[in-house]
mmCIF file of C-alpha atoms in Angstrom:
data_model
loop_
_atom_site.group_PDB
_atom_site.id
_atom_site.type_symbol
_atom_site.label_atom_id
_atom_site.label_comp_id
_atom_site.label_asym_id
_atom_site.label_seq_id
_atom_site.Cartn_x
_atom_site.Cartn_y
_atom_site.Cartn_z
ATOM 1 C CA MET A 13 0.000 0.000 0.000
ATOM 2 C CA ASP A 14 1.315 3.450 -0.868
ATOM 3 C CA SER A 15 2.116 5.528 2.175
ATOM 4 C CA TYR A 16 1.655 9.229 2.649
ATOM 5 C CA VAL A 17 2.990 11.773 5.105
ATOM 6 C CA THR A 18 0.669 13.466 7.540
ATOM 7 C CA THR A 19 1.017 15.793 10.491
ATOM 8 C CA THR A 20 1.634 14.439 13.981
ATOM 9 C CA ARG A 21 -1.390 16.088 15.560
ATOM 10 C CA LEU A 22 -5.094 16.522 14.958
ATOM 11 C CA ILE A 23 -6.390 19.752 13.465
ATOM 12 C CA SER A 24 -7.718 22.121 16.101
ATOM 13 C CA LYS A 25 -7.626 25.581 14.509
ATOM 14 C CA GLU A 26 -7.709 27.097 11.046
ATOM 15 C CA GLU A 27 -3.936 27.597 10.892
ATOM 16 C CA ASP A 28 -3.511 23.805 11.119
ATOM 17 C CA VAL A 29 -5.447 23.014 7.946
ATOM 18 C CA THR A 30 -3.050 24.062 5.169
ATOM 19 C CA PRO A 31 0.053 22.319 6.619
ATOM 20 C CA ALA A 32 -1.972 19.147 7.171
ATOM 21 C CA VAL A 33 -3.234 19.076 3.578
ATOM 22 C CA LEU A 34 0.200 19.812 2.121
ATOM 23 C CA ALA A 35 1.766 17.095 4.266
ATOM 24 C CA ALA A 36 -0.863 14.585 3.105
ATOM 25 C CA MET A 37 0.138 15.254 -0.520
ATOM 26 C CA GLU A 38 3.889 15.107 0.089
ATOM 27 C CA ALA A 39 4.312 11.634 -1.426
ATOM 28 C CA THR A 40 2.927 12.701 -4.832
ATOM 29 C CA SER A 41 5.307 11.095 -7.327
ATOM 30 C CA ASP A 42 4.845 13.278 -10.414
ATOM 31 C CA PRO A 43 6.963 16.392 -9.689
ATOM 32 C CA ARG A 44 5.038 18.748 -11.999
ATOM 33 C CA PHE A 45 1.661 17.581 -10.711
ATOM 34 C CA LYS A 46 2.940 17.983 -7.159
ATOM 35 C CA GLU A 47 4.089 21.532 -7.902
ATOM 36 C CA ILE A 48 0.726 22.455 -9.401
ATOM 37 C CA ILE A 49 -1.534 20.882 -6.784
ATOM 38 C CA THR A 50 0.439 22.134 -3.767
ATOM 39 C CA SER A 51 0.444 25.655 -5.188
ATOM 40 C CA LEU A 52 -3.296 25.359 -5.807
ATOM 41 C CA VAL A 53 -3.908 24.352 -2.194
ATOM 42 C CA ARG A 54 -1.779 27.183 -0.825
ATOM 43 C CA HIS A 55 -3.488 29.823 -2.952
ATOM 44 C CA LEU A 56 -6.985 28.400 -2.443
ATOM 45 C CA HIS A 57 -6.566 28.351 1.320
ATOM 46 C CA ALA A 58 -5.072 31.864 1.273
ATOM 47 C CA PHE A 59 -8.072 33.072 -0.742
ATOM 48 C CA LEU A 60 -10.492 31.539 1.761
ATOM 49 C CA ARG A 61 -8.651 33.113 4.693
ATOM 50 C CA GLU A 62 -8.674 36.485 2.947
ATOM 51 C CA VAL A 63 -12.365 36.685 2.006
ATOM 52 C CA ARG A 64 -13.627 34.500 4.900
ATOM 53 C CA PRO A 65 -16.819 33.290 3.168
ATOM 54 C CA THR A 66 -19.846 32.346 5.181
ATOM 55 C CA GLU A 67 -21.114 28.776 5.005
ATOM 56 C CA ALA A 68 -23.986 29.976 2.834
ATOM 57 C CA GLU A 69 -21.553 31.706 0.455
ATOM 58 C CA TYR A 70 -19.423 28.560 0.290
ATOM 59 C CA GLU A 71 -22.493 26.498 -0.601
ATOM 60 C CA LYS A 72 -23.398 29.017 -3.299
ATOM 61 C CA GLY A 73 -19.889 28.737 -4.733
ATOM 62 C CA LEU A 74 -20.215 24.967 -4.948
ATOM 63 C CA GLN A 75 -23.551 25.359 -6.690
ATOM 64 C CA ILE A 76 -21.893 27.620 -9.273
ATOM 65 C CA LEU A 77 -19.133 25.079 -9.896
ATOM 66 C CA ASN A 78 -21.735 22.339 -10.327
ATOM 67 C CA ALA A 79 -23.744 24.529 -12.703
ATOM 68 C CA ILE A 80 -20.708 25.142 -14.926
ATOM 69 C CA GLY A 81 -20.361 21.390 -15.426
ATOM 70 C CA GLN A 82 -24.075 20.846 -15.904
ATOM 71 C CA GLN A 83 -24.272 23.629 -18.516
ATOM 72 C CA THR A 84 -21.467 22.102 -20.613
ATOM 73 C CA ASP A 85 -22.506 19.742 -23.379
ATOM 74 C CA ASN A 86 -21.612 18.721 -26.917
ATOM 75 C CA ALA A 87 -22.458 22.174 -28.313
ATOM 76 C CA HIS A 88 -21.604 24.501 -25.404
ATOM 77 C CA ASN A 89 -18.560 24.692 -23.120
ATOM 78 C CA GLU A 90 -19.387 26.820 -20.093
ATOM 79 C CA ALA A 91 -16.033 26.133 -18.393
ATOM 80 C CA VAL A 92 -14.078 27.654 -21.276
ATOM 81 C CA LEU A 93 -16.512 30.567 -21.550
ATOM 82 C CA ILE A 94 -16.273 31.591 -17.893
ATOM 83 C CA CYS A 95 -12.468 31.265 -17.934
ATOM 84 C CA ASP A 96 -12.467 33.529 -20.995
ATOM 85 C CA VAL A 97 -14.490 36.312 -19.364
ATOM 86 C CA LEU A 98 -12.369 36.102 -16.199
ATOM 87 C CA GLY A 99 -9.240 36.715 -18.278
ATOM 88 C CA ALA A 100 -7.705 33.349 -17.385
ATOM 89 C CA SER A 101 -7.622 32.129 -20.993
ATOM 90 C CA THR A 102 -5.846 35.233 -22.272
ATOM 91 C CA LEU A 103 -3.359 35.048 -19.392
ATOM 92 C CA ILE A 104 -2.578 31.412 -20.240
ATOM 93 C CA ASP A 105 -2.184 32.430 -23.882
ATOM 94 C CA LEU A 106 0.334 35.173 -23.061
ATOM 95 C CA ILE A 107 2.266 32.986 -20.600
ATOM 96 C CA ASN A 108 2.828 30.456 -23.380
ATOM 97 C CA ASN A 109 3.056 32.775 -26.411
ATOM 98 C CA ASP A 110 4.950 36.038 -26.028
ATOM 99 C CA GLY A 111 5.314 36.882 -29.726
ATOM 100 C CA MET A 112 8.961 37.841 -29.217
ATOM 101 C CA GLN A 113 10.554 35.787 -32.009
ATOM 102 C CA GLY A 114 8.858 37.649 -34.848
ATOM 103 C CA GLU A 115 5.891 35.301 -35.077
ATOM 104 C CA THR A 116 2.276 36.415 -35.351
ATOM 105 C CA MET A 117 0.681 37.169 -31.995
ATOM 106 C CA SER A 118 -1.617 34.457 -30.737
ATOM 107 C CA ALA A 119 -5.108 34.798 -29.272
ATOM 108 C CA LEU A 120 -7.326 32.525 -27.218
ATOM 109 C CA LEU A 121 -9.040 29.543 -28.804
ATOM 110 C CA GLY A 122 -12.479 30.387 -27.423
ATOM 111 C CA PRO A 123 -15.362 28.036 -26.620
ATOM 112 C CA PHE A 124 -16.688 27.606 -30.175
ATOM 113 C CA TYR A 125 -13.918 25.695 -31.939
ATOM 114 C CA ARG A 126 -15.515 22.483 -33.125
ATOM 115 C CA GLY A 127 -12.724 20.789 -35.057
ATOM 116 C CA SER A 128 -13.247 18.467 -38.046
ATOM 117 C CA ALA A 129 -14.016 21.348 -40.424
ATOM 118 C CA PRO A 130 -14.417 20.381 -44.091
ATOM 119 C CA ASP A 131 -11.405 20.630 -46.406
ATOM 120 C CA CYS A 132 -11.635 23.521 -48.856
ATOM 121 C CA GLU A 133 -9.911 24.385 -52.118
ATOM 122 C CA PHE A 134 -7.941 27.591 -52.650
ATOM 123 C CA GLY A 135 -10.446 30.467 -52.855
ATOM 124 C CA ASP A 136 -13.495 28.491 -51.705
ATOM 125 C CA THR A 137 -16.183 30.148 -49.612
ATOM 126 C CA ILE A 138 -16.941 28.914 -46.105
ATOM 127 C CA ALA A 139 -20.479 30.328 -46.254
ATOM 128 C CA ARG A 140 -22.356 27.027 -46.612
ATOM 129 C CA SER A 141 -25.839 28.459 -46.164
ATOM 130 C CA THR A 142 -27.531 31.769 -46.823
ATOM 131 C CA THR A 143 -25.588 34.139 -44.576
ATOM 132 C CA SER A 144 -26.101 37.854 -44.093
ATOM 133 C CA GLY A 145 -23.241 40.326 -44.422
ATOM 134 C CA ASP A 146 -21.025 41.719 -47.158
ATOM 135 C CA PRO A 147 -18.623 39.310 -48.848
ATOM 136 C CA LEU A 148 -15.069 39.266 -47.491
ATOM 137 C CA VAL A 149 -11.937 37.956 -49.195
ATOM 138 C CA LEU A 150 -9.134 36.974 -46.816
ATOM 139 C CA LYS A 151 -5.746 36.575 -48.444
ATOM 140 C CA GLY A 152 -2.061 36.579 -47.635
ATOM 141 C CA ARG A 153 0.844 34.249 -47.067
ATOM 142 C CA VAL A 154 2.109 31.862 -44.428
ATOM 143 C CA LEU A 155 5.773 32.606 -43.698
ATOM 144 C CA ASP A 156 8.516 31.536 -41.327
ATOM 145 C CA VAL A 157 10.328 34.015 -39.081
ATOM 146 C CA ASN A 158 12.929 34.570 -41.820
ATOM 147 C CA GLY A 159 10.247 35.632 -44.297
ATOM 148 C CA GLU A 160 10.399 32.426 -46.309
ATOM 149 C CA PRO A 161 7.053 31.054 -47.562
ATOM 150 C CA ILE A 162 5.663 27.877 -46.010
ATOM 151 C CA SER A 163 3.885 25.732 -48.570
ATOM 152 C CA GLY A 164 1.348 23.156 -47.464
ATOM 153 C CA ALA A 165 0.469 24.970 -44.233
ATOM 154 C CA THR A 166 -3.034 24.259 -42.931
ATOM 155 C CA LEU A 167 -5.339 27.144 -42.053
ATOM 156 C CA ASP A 168 -8.330 26.060 -39.970
ATOM 157 C CA VAL A 169 -10.756 28.998 -39.979
ATOM 158 C CA TRP A 170 -14.086 29.682 -38.268
ATOM 159 C CA GLN A 171 -16.252 32.640 -37.326
ATOM 160 C CA ALA A 172 -19.665 33.662 -36.091
ATOM 161 C CA SER A 173 -22.424 34.632 -38.459
ATOM 162 C CA PRO A 174 -22.945 38.406 -38.737
ATOM 163 C CA ASP A 175 -26.247 37.681 -36.991
ATOM 164 C CA GLY A 176 -24.214 36.895 -33.866
ATOM 165 C CA LEU A 177 -24.190 33.100 -33.627
ATOM 166 C CA TYR A 178 -21.690 30.393 -34.476
ATOM 167 C CA GLU A 179 -23.252 27.544 -36.419
ATOM 168 C CA ASN A 180 -23.076 25.212 -33.410
ATOM 169 C CA GLN A 181 -25.421 27.618 -31.593
ATOM 170 C CA ASP A 182 -27.905 27.921 -34.444
ATOM 171 C CA LYS A 183 -29.886 24.963 -35.787
ATOM 172 C CA ASP A 184 -30.908 27.038 -38.812
ATOM 173 C CA GLN A 185 -27.329 27.372 -40.080
ATOM 174 C CA ALA A 186 -25.947 24.594 -42.264
ATOM 175 C CA ASP A 187 -23.597 22.151 -40.590
ATOM 176 C CA PHE A 188 -20.092 23.681 -40.452
ATOM 177 C CA ASN A 189 -21.313 26.987 -41.864
ATOM 178 C CA LEU A 190 -18.464 29.525 -41.719
ATOM 179 C CA ARG A 191 -15.890 26.830 -40.931
ATOM 180 C CA GLY A 192 -13.268 25.323 -43.212
ATOM 181 C CA LYS A 193 -9.694 24.107 -43.669
ATOM 182 C CA PHE A 194 -7.417 25.542 -46.337
ATOM 183 C CA VAL A 195 -3.863 24.756 -47.452
ATOM 184 C CA SER A 196 -1.270 27.310 -48.555
ATOM 185 C CA ASP A 197 0.106 26.943 -52.080
ATOM 186 C CA GLU A 198 3.714 26.459 -53.173
ATOM 187 C CA ASN A 199 4.429 30.153 -52.480
ATOM 188 C CA GLY A 200 2.722 30.145 -49.092
ATOM 189 C CA ASN A 201 -0.347 31.954 -50.415
ATOM 190 C CA TYR A 202 -3.851 31.404 -49.075
ATOM 191 C CA LEU A 203 -7.211 32.709 -50.298
ATOM 192 C CA ILE A 204 -10.465 32.363 -48.347
ATOM 193 C CA ARG A 205 -13.917 33.706 -49.155
ATOM 194 C CA THR A 206 -16.348 34.401 -46.338
ATOM 195 C CA VAL A 207 -18.555 37.228 -45.035
ATOM 196 C CA LYS A 208 -17.514 40.304 -43.085
ATOM 197 C CA PRO A 209 -17.742 39.410 -39.378
ATOM 198 C CA ALA A 210 -19.653 41.442 -36.836
ATOM 199 C CA GLY A 211 -19.321 41.885 -33.110
ATOM 200 C CA TYR A 212 -21.543 39.656 -31.011
ATOM 201 C CA PRO A 213 -22.478 38.953 -27.390
ATOM 202 C CA VAL A 214 -21.137 35.836 -25.694
ATOM 203 C CA PRO A 215 -23.891 33.541 -24.369
ATOM 204 C CA VAL A 216 -25.509 35.065 -21.280
ATOM 205 C CA HIS A 217 -28.215 32.498 -20.492
ATOM 206 C CA THR A 218 -25.962 30.538 -18.121
ATOM 207 C CA THR A 219 -23.573 31.081 -15.202
ATOM 208 C CA THR A 220 -21.286 33.344 -17.219
ATOM 209 C CA GLY A 221 -24.199 35.646 -17.974
ATOM 210 C CA ASP A 222 -25.071 35.831 -14.276
ATOM 211 C CA LEU A 223 -21.476 36.833 -13.557
ATOM 212 C CA LEU A 224 -21.429 39.550 -16.223
ATOM 213 C CA ARG A 225 -24.745 40.976 -15.053
ATOM 214 C CA ALA A 226 -23.523 41.076 -11.449
ATOM 215 C CA GLN A 227 -20.415 42.949 -12.605
ATOM 216 C CA LYS A 228 -22.440 45.238 -14.904
ATOM 217 C CA ARG A 229 -20.197 44.284 -17.823
ATOM 218 C CA PRO A 230 -21.305 44.305 -21.473
ATOM 219 C CA PRO A 231 -21.008 40.817 -23.026
ATOM 220 C CA MET A 232 -19.651 41.947 -26.394
ATOM 221 C CA ARG A 233 -16.792 40.592 -28.445
ATOM 222 C CA PRO A 234 -15.358 42.670 -31.316
ATOM 223 C CA ALA A 235 -15.720 41.347 -34.861
ATOM 224 C CA HIS A 236 -13.080 38.731 -35.659
ATOM 225 C CA VAL A 237 -12.207 35.578 -37.559
ATOM 226 C CA HIS A 238 -10.481 32.643 -35.841
ATOM 227 C CA PHE A 239 -7.471 30.827 -37.288
ATOM 228 C CA ILE A 240 -5.361 27.827 -36.379
ATOM 229 C CA VAL A 241 -2.325 27.877 -38.674
ATOM 230 C CA SER A 242 -0.041 24.840 -38.618
ATOM 231 C CA ALA A 243 2.864 23.335 -40.517
ATOM 232 C CA PRO A 244 5.430 20.620 -39.827
ATOM 233 C CA GLU A 245 8.396 21.717 -37.691
ATOM 234 C CA HIS A 246 6.603 24.920 -36.662
ATOM 235 C CA LYS A 247 4.687 25.817 -33.529
ATOM 236 C CA THR A 248 0.958 25.821 -34.182
ATOM 237 C CA LEU A 249 -0.486 29.347 -34.187
ATOM 238 C CA ILE A 250 -3.907 29.891 -32.606
ATOM 239 C CA THR A 251 -5.031 33.431 -33.300
ATOM 240 C CA GLN A 252 -7.816 35.770 -34.365
ATOM 241 C CA ILE A 253 -7.892 38.559 -36.946
ATOM 242 C CA PHE A 254 -9.914 41.489 -35.621
ATOM 243 C CA ALA A 255 -11.994 43.822 -37.766
ATOM 244 C CA ASP A 256 -13.626 46.370 -35.486
ATOM 245 C CA THR A 257 -13.213 49.768 -33.849
ATOM 246 C CA ASP A 258 -10.570 50.519 -31.233
ATOM 247 C CA GLU A 259 -13.338 50.978 -28.655
ATOM 248 C CA ALA A 260 -14.821 47.563 -29.387
ATOM 249 C CA MET A 261 -11.395 45.926 -29.148
ATOM 250 C CA VAL A 262 -10.523 47.648 -25.858
ATOM 251 C CA ASN A 263 -13.846 46.500 -24.400
ATOM 252 C CA ASP A 264 -13.527 42.874 -25.547
ATOM 253 C CA VAL A 265 -15.319 40.884 -22.839
ATOM 254 C CA VAL A 266 -12.659 38.150 -22.953
ATOM 255 C CA PHE A 267 -9.659 40.537 -23.105
ATOM 256 C CA GLY A 268 -8.440 38.818 -26.281
ATOM 257 C CA ALA A 269 -8.050 41.643 -28.816
ATOM 258 C CA LYS A 270 -4.490 42.736 -29.640
ATOM 259 C CA GLU A 271 -3.294 45.572 -31.850
ATOM 260 C CA GLN A 272 -0.834 43.295 -33.664
ATOM 261 C CA ILE A 273 -3.615 41.095 -35.033
ATOM 262 C CA ALA A 274 -6.030 43.804 -36.152
ATOM 263 C CA GLY A 275 -6.833 43.400 -39.836
ATOM 264 C CA ASP A 276 -7.112 46.225 -42.337
ATOM 265 C CA LEU A 277 -10.343 45.772 -44.277
ATOM 266 C CA GLU A 278 -10.587 47.504 -47.650
ATOM 267 C CA LEU A 279 -14.005 48.201 -49.171
ATOM 268 C CA ARG A 280 -14.326 47.404 -52.885
ATOM 269 C CA GLU A 281 -17.427 49.114 -54.255
ATOM 270 C CA THR A 282 -17.203 47.811 -57.830
ATOM 271 C CA PRO A 283 -16.721 44.308 -59.253
ATOM 272 C CA SER A 284 -13.130 43.114 -59.590
ATOM 273 C CA ALA A 285 -11.642 40.923 -62.325
ATOM 274 C CA GLU A 286 -9.320 39.557 -59.645
ATOM 275 C CA TYR A 287 -12.319 38.065 -57.818
ATOM 276 C CA PRO A 288 -14.934 37.388 -60.525
ATOM 277 C CA ASP A 289 -17.098 35.236 -58.250
ATOM 278 C CA VAL A 290 -17.428 37.927 -55.572
ATOM 279 C CA ALA A 291 -20.307 40.383 -55.885
ATOM 280 C CA ALA A 292 -19.705 44.060 -55.113
ATOM 281 C CA PRO A 293 -19.653 45.703 -52.703
ATOM 282 C CA PHE A 294 -17.204 43.476 -50.860
ATOM 283 C CA TYR A 295 -14.214 43.717 -48.549
ATOM 284 C CA THR A 296 -10.689 42.405 -48.762
ATOM 285 C CA CYS A 297 -8.218 41.826 -45.946
ATOM 286 C CA THR A 298 -4.571 40.948 -46.542
ATOM 287 C CA TYR A 299 -2.736 39.383 -43.619
ATOM 288 C CA ASP A 300 0.470 37.341 -43.487
ATOM 289 C CA PHE A 301 0.814 34.694 -40.780
ATOM 290 C CA ILE A 302 4.321 34.125 -39.438
ATOM 291 C CA LEU A 303 5.123 30.828 -37.720
ATOM 292 C CA LYS A 304 8.115 30.202 -35.484
ATOM 293 C CA PRO A 305 10.014 26.917 -35.321
ATOM 294 C CA GLY A 306 8.637 24.322 -32.955
ATOM 295 C CA GLU A 307 6.603 21.201 -32.523
ATOM 296 C CA PRO A 308 3.033 21.298 -33.892
ATOM 297 C CA ARG A 309 0.400 20.813 -31.199
ATOM 298 C CA PHE A 310 -3.335 20.861 -31.788
ATOM 299 C CA PRO A 311 -5.901 21.879 -29.168
ATOM 300 C CA GLU A 312 -8.706 19.655 -28.003
ATOM 301 C CA PRO A 313 -11.920 21.141 -29.436
ATOM 302 C CA PRO A 314 -14.094 22.558 -26.611
ATOM 303 C CA ILE A 315 -17.175 21.343 -28.490
ATOM 304 C CA LYS A 316 -17.829 18.544 -30.962
ATOM 305 C CA GLY A 317 -21.371 19.161 -32.234
ATOM 306 C CA LYS A 318 -24.212 21.658 -32.504
ATOM 307 C CA VAL A 319 -27.615 22.323 -31.025
ATOM 308 C CA SER A 320 -30.423 20.149 -32.316
#
């Protein structure tokens, strides 16, 4: 039987609790897990001693934790959403991606990445059902930090409808509407057709909405398009291209907007021979993605399906 270390006396006052718990976990064999869980206990206990919640408040907190799990299903991830609006997701992003080697700045994955998007050909549209909004052409190159093109890079792209819902939230949108996977050509070029995104509110019908209302915070995200850009021998880039006002970006409810990944949208008011299948008026946005060397790693999708 595995043994564990404990204190030599029974707990009799609040100051005894933390040392007793830490001692009980002392035999943890995985050093990284031990570091994480002991730090969690120290900070959790310090938080409780600082705010000194009542028993009723503690019970309410447990109810909130239970609700987060109960509100998470195949088409909605409440845990990711509440971590986003508390700034935890953006903090994790910046801890792991500082953008200091010349690569494109990253941004949080968000709770609406579904994975398994359909493969698309160069220049295909990801609007798979009737979708409001002006057409948008996204184009550019995938490069390494030396400015050399990366051919065969995968660009996994998704966005909300201009009506404010991702397709997993909306049974009226076609399956995988506004989602698709593209591959850069031999010169690193990519070309994607979609619709101009709009700002939208995060879901507020669950625990996260209760939190935002209690804090009197608007639930809005600025307009953006999500990307996961990957290539062999390069670190996978998870980012967003923003297309909104400075005010909307500053007030991003999940603190995810960054100046370095703001796109420059150009309005084309007349038809263009360069894009014969795109009706005017339409927008174009040119953005080059820069990947740094590293090992590709792909995130676990927070959701796998859509509402029925």
